[in-house]
CSV table of C-alpha atoms in Angstrom, one decimal:
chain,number,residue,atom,x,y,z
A,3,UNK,CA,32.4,13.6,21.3
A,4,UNK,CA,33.0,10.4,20.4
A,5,UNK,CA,30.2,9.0,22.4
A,6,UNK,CA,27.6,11.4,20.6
A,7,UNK,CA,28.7,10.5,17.3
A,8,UNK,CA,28.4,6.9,18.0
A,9,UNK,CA,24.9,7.5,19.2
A,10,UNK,CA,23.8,9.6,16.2
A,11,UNK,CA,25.1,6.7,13.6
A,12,UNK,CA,23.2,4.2,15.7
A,13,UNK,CA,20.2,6.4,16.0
A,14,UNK,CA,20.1,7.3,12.5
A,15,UNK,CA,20.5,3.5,11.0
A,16,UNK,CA,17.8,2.6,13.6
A,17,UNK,CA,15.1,5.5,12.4
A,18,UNK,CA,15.8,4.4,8.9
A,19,UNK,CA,15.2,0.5,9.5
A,20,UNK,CA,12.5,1.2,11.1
A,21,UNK,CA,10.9,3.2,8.9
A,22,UNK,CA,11.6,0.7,6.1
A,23,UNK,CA,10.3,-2.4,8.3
A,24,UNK,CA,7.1,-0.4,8.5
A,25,UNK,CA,6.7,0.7,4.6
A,26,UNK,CA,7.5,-2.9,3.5
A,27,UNK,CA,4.7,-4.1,5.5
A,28,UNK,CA,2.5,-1.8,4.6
A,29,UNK,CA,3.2,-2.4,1.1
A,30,UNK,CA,3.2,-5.9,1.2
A,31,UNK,CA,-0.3,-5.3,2.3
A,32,UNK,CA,-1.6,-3.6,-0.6
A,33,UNK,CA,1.0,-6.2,-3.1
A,34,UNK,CA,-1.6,-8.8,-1.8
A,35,UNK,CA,-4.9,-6.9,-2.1
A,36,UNK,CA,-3.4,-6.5,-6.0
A,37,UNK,CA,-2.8,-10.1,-6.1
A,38,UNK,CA,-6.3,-11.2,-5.4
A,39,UNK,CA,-7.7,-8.5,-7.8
A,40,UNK,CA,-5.0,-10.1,-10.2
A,41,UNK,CA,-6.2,-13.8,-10.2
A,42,UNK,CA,-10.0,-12.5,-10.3
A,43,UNK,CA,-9.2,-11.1,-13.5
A,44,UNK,CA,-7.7,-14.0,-14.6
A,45,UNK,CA,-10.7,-16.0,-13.3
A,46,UNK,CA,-13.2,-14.0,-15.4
A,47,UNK,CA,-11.0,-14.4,-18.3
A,48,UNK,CA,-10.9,-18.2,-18.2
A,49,UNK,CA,-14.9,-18.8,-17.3
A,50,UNK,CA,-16.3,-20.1,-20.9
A,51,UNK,CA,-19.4,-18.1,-20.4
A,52,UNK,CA,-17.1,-15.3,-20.9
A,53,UNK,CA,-14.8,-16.8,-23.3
A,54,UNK,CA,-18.2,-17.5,-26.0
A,55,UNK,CA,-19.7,-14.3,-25.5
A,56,UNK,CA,-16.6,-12.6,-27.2
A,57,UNK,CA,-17.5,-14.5,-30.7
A,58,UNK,CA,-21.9,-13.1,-30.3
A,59,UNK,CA,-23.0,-10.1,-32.2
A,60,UNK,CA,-23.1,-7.2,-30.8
A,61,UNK,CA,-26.6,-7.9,-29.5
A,62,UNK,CA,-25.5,-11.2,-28.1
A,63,UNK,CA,-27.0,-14.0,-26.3
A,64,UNK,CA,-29.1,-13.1,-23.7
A,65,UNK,CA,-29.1,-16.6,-22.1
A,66,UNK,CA,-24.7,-16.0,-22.0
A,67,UNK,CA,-25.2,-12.8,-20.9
A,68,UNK,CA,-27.5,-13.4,-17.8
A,69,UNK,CA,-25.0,-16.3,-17.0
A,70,UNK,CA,-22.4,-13.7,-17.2
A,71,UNK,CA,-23.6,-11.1,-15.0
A,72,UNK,CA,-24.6,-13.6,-12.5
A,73,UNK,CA,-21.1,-15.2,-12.8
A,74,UNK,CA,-19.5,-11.9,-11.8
A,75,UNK,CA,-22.0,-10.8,-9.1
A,76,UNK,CA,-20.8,-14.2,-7.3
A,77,UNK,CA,-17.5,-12.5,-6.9
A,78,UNK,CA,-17.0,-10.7,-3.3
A,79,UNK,CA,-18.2,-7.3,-3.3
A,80,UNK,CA,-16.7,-6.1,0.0
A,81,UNK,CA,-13.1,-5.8,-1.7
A,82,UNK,CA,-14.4,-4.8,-5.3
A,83,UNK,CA,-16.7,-2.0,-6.4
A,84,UNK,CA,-17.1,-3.4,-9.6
A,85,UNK,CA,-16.3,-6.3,-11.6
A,86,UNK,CA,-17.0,-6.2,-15.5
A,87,UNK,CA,-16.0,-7.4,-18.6
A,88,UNK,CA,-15.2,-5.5,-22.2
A,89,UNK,CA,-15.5,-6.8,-25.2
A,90,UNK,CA,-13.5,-5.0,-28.0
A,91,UNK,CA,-15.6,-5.1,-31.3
A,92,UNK,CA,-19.0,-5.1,-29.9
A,93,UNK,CA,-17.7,-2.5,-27.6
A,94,UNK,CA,-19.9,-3.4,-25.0
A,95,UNK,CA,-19.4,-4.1,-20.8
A,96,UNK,CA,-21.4,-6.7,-18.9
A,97,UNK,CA,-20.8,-5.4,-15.0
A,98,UNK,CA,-21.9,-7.5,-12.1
A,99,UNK,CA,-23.6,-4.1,-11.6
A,100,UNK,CA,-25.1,-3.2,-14.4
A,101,UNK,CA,-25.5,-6.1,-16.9
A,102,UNK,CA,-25.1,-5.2,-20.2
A,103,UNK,CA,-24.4,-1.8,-21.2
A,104,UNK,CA,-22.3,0.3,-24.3
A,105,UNK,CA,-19.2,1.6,-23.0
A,106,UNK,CA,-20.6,5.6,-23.3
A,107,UNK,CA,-23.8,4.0,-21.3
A,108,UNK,CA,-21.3,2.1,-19.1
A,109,UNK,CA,-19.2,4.9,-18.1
A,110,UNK,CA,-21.9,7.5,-17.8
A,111,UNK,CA,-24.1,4.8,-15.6
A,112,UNK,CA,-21.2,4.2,-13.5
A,113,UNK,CA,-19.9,8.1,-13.1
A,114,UNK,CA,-23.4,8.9,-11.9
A,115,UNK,CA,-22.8,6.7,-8.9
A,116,UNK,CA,-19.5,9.0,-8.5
A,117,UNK,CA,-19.9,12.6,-9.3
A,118,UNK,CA,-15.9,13.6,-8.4
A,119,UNK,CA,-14.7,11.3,-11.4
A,120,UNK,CA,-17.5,12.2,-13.5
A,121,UNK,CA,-14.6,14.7,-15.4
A,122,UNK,CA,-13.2,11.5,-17.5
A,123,UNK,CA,-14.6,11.6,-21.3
A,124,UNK,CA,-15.6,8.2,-22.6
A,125,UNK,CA,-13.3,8.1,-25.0
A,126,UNK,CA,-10.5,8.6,-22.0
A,127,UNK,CA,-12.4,5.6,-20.1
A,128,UNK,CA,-12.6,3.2,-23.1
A,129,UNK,CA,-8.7,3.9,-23.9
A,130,UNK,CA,-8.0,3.0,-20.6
A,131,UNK,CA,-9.7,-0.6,-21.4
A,132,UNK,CA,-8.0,-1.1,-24.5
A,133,UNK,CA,-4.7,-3.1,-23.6
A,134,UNK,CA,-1.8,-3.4,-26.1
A,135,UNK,CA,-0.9,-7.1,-24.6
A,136,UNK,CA,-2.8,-10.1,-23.4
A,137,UNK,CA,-2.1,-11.7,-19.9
A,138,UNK,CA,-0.2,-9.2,-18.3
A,139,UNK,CA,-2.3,-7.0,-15.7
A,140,UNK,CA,-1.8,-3.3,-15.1
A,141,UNK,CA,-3.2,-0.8,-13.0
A,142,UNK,CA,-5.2,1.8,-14.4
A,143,UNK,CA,-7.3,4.7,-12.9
A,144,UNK,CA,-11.1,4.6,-13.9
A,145,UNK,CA,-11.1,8.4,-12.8
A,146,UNK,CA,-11.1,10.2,-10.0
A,147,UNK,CA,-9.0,12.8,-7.7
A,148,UNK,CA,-5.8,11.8,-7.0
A,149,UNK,CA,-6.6,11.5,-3.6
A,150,UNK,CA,-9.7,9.4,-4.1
A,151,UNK,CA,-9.4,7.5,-7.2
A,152,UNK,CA,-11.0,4.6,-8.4
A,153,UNK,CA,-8.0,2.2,-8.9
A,154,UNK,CA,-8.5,-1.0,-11.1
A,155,UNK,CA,-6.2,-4.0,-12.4
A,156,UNK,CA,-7.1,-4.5,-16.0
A,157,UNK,CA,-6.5,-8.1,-18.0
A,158,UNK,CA,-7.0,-8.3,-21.4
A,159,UNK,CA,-6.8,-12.0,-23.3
A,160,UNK,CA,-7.9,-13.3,-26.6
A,161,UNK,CA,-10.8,-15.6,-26.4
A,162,UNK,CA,-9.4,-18.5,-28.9
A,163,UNK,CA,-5.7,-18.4,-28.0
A,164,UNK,CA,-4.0,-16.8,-25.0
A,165,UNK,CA,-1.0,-15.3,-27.6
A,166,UNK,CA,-3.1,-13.5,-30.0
A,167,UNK,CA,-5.1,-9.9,-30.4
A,168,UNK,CA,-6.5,-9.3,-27.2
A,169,UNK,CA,-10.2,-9.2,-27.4
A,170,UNK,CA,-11.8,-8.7,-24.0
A,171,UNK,CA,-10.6,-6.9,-21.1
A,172,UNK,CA,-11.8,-8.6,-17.1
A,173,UNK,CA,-11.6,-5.0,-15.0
A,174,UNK,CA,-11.3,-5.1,-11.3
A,175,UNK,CA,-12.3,-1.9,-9.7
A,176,UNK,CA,-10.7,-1.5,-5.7
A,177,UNK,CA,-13.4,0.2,-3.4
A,178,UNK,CA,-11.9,4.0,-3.3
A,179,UNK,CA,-12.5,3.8,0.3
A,180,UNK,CA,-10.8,0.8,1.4
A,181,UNK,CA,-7.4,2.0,-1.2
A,182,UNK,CA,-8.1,5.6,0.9
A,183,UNK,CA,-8.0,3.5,4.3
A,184,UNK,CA,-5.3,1.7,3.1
A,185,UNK,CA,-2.8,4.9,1.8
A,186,UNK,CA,-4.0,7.0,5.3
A,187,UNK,CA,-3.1,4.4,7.9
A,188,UNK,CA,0.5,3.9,6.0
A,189,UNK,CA,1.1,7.9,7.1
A,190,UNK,CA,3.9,7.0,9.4
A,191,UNK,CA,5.1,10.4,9.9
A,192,UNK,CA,3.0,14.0,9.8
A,193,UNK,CA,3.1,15.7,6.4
A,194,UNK,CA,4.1,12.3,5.0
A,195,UNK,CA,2.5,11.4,1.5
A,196,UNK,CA,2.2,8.2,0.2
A,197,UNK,CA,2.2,7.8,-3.7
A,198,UNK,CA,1.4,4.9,-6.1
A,199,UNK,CA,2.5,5.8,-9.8
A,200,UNK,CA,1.8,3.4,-12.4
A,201,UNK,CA,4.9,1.8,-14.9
A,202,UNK,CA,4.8,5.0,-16.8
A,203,UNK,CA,5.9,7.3,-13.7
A,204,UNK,CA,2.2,8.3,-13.6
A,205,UNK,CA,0.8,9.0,-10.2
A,206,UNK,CA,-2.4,7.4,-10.0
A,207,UNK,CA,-3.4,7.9,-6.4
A,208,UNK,CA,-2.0,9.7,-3.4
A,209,UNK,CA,-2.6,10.2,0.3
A,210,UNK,CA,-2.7,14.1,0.2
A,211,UNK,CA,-2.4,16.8,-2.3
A,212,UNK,CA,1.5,16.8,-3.3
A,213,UNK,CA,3.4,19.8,-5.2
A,214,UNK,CA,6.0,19.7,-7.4
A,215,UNK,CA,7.3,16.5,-9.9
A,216,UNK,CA,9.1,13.2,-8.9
A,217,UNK,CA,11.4,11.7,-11.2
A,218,UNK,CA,11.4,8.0,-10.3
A,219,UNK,CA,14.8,7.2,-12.6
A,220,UNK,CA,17.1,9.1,-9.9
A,221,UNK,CA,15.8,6.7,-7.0
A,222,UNK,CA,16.7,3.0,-6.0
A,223,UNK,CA,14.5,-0.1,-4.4
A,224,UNK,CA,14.6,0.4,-0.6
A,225,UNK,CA,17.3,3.0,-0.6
A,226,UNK,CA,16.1,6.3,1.5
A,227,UNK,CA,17.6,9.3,-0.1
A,228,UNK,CA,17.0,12.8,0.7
A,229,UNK,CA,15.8,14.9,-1.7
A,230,UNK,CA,14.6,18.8,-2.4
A,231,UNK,CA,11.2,18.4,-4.0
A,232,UNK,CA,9.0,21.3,-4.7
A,233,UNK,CA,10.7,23.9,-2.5
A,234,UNK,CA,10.9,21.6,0.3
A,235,UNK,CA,13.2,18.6,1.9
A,236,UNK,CA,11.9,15.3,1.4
A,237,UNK,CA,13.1,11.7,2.7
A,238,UNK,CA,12.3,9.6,-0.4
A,239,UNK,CA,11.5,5.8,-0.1
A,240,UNK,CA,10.7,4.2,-2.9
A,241,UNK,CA,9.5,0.2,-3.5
A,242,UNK,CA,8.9,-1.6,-6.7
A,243,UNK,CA,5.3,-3.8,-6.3
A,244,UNK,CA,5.8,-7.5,-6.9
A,245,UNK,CA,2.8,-8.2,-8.2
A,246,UNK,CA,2.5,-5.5,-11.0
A,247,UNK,CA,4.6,-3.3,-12.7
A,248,UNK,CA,3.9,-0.1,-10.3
A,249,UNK,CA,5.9,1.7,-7.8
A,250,UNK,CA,4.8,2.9,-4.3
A,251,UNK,CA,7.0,6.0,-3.0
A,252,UNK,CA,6.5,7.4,0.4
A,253,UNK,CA,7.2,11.2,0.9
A,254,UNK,CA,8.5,12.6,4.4
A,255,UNK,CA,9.3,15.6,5.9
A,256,UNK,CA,12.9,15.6,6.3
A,257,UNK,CA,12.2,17.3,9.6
A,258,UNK,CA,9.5,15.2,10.9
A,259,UNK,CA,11.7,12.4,9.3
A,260,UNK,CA,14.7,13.3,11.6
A,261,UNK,CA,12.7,14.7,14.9
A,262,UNK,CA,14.3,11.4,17.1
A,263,UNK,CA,18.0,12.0,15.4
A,264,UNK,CA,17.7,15.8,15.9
A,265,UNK,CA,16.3,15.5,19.7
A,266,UNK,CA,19.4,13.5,20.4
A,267,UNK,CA,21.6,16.3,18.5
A,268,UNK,CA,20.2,18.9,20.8
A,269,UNK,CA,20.6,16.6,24.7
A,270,UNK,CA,23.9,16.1,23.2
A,271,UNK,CA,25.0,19.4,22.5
A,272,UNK,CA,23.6,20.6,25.6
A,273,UNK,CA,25.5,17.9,27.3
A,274,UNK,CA,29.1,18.8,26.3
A,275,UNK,CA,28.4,22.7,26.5
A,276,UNK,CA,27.7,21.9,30.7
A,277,UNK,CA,30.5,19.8,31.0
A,278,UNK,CA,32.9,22.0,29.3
A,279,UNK,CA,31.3,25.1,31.5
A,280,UNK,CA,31.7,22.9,34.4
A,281,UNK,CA,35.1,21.4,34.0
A,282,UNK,CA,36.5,25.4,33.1
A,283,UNK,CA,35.0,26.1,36.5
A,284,UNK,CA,36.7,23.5,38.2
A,285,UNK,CA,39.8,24.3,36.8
A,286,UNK,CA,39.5,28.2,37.4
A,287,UNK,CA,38.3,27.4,41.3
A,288,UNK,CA,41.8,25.1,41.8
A,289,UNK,CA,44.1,27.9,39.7
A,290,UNK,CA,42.8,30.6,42.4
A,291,UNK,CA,44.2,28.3,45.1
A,292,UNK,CA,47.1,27.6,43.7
A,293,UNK,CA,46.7,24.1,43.9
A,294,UNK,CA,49.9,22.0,42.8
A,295,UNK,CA,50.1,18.6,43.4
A,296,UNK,CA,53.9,17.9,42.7
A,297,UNK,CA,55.1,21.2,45.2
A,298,UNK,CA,52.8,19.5,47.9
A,299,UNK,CA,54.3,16.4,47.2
A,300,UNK,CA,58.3,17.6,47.6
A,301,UNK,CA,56.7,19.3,50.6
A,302,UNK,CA,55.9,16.4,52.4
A,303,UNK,CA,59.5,14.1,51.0
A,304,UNK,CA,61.0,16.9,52.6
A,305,UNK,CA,59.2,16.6,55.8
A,306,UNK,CA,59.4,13.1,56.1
A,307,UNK,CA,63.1,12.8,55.4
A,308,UNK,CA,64.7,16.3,55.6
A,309,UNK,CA,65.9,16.1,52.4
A,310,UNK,CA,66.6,19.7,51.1
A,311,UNK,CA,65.4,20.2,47.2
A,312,UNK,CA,67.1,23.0,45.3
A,313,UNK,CA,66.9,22.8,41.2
A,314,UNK,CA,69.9,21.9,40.3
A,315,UNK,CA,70.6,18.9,38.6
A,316,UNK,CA,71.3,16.4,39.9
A,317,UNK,CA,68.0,16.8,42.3
């Protein structure tokens, strides 16, 4: 018994490691695919090109704009589906894509290309655009299911002076299929779900279709914690992003979770209930006969020596 609960301690702090070695690195992973999308925002932001076109009317230079678009279509395309610039007042986007467009012309333009977020209204698209603070990136949705959403890392500024009114927003757009590669191959465990939830504890994309409502407040950094969600049991590992304010949680089965720990439950158990069986059998077989080690024992003093042995005594 004390064998088997030394394994199961051991066992259990290994699983857990393990699985938080392997969520760490995934997540680190997708920290550094934010960062680059981070400092291409800021990039846009600080190219002057960008900087003058925020002071033009709301026709604008076409000269400034051309520069613009072919500014941003430099930018690599294998990471980004889109790269594109808003500008508050003359509520207008110049893409790498698409030039330059009205928001409504914008967003319709760019939900044709994706039918399954085409359920966003413009005025939900353009809010999304619209940043209270300058210099400090989030990560928005552009639309999209859960599963396949088209996640972005918005930067606003103000073109004169970093500290005022923002005035343009540099939006980053992730290619829905590499952030779907990316939440897929961190599946570590079957019915596992993977879950990135923006810093007002909204999910913004997922691995699978999840039920039920997470409360973030009643879990820590890196500490597992096993939890009833929805109906079911779930291990719950949760990691704060270093690069923006989001948080990635990771949803297990507690049973696919625990499959190596419960394995070793059931060899154990099996284990003592032989040795028990056995070791009553032995001990049943050597009653029947009667063996007694001390009565052979006198037996054989009394051989040897002729010694008689009564129970009194002094014997």
């Amino acid at each position: 018994f004390v064998t088997y609960a030394c394994a199961e301690v051991s066992i259990r702090n290994e699983i857990l490691i393990s699985s938080e070695n392997s969520l760490h690195q995934f997540f680190n992973n997708v920290d550094s695919r934010l960062s680059e999308m981070v400092h291409t925002s800021f990039k846009v932001l600080q190219d002057d090109s960008v900087k003058r076109r925020a002071y033009e009317s709301e026709s604008g230079n076409g000269y400034d704009t051309y520069q613009i678009k072919q500014y941003l279509s430099g930018l690599p395309q294998d990471t980004f589906s889109d790269v594109f610039v808003y500008y508050y007042d003359s509520d207008r986007i110049i893409s790498a894509g698409y030039s330059s467009l009205s928001c409504s012309s914008y967003a319709s333009t760019y939900y044709a290309k994706n039918l399954e977020i085409a359920a966003m209204s413009e005025e939900a698209f353009r809010d999304n655009l619209i940043l209270d603070r300058g210099n400090t990136p989030e990560l928005i949705s552009l639309g999209g299911a859960i599963t396949q959403p088209t996640l972005a890392v918005a930067m606003a500024q103000n073109a004169g002076y970093a500290l005022g009114e923002p005035e343009m927003t540099a939006c980053v757009a992730l290619h829905p299929s590499l952030l779907a590669e990316m939440l897929h191959s961190a599946n570590f465990h079957r019915d596992g779900v993977i879950l990135i939830f923006n810093k007002d504890g909204t999910p913004l994309a997922a691995s699978a279709e999840f039920q039920g409502e997470l409360d973030l407040s009643r879990y820590t950094d890196g500490v597992s914690r096993e939890d009833t969600i929805g109906g079911q049991k779930y291990m719950v590992q949760l990691f704060d992003s270093t690069v923006l304010d989001c948080t990635y949680v990771s949803l297990t089965s507690a049973s696919a979770f625990w499959e190596k720990l419960n394995t070793l439950r059931t060899v154990c158990l099996v284990s003592l209930t032989l040795c028990m069986c056995i070791s009553a059998a032995v001990t049943v077989y050597l009653s029947k006969r009667n063996y007694s080690p001390i009565t052979s024992l006198l037996r054989t003093i009394h051989s040897k020596t002729n010694r008689q042995y009564d129970r009194s005594e002094q014997d």
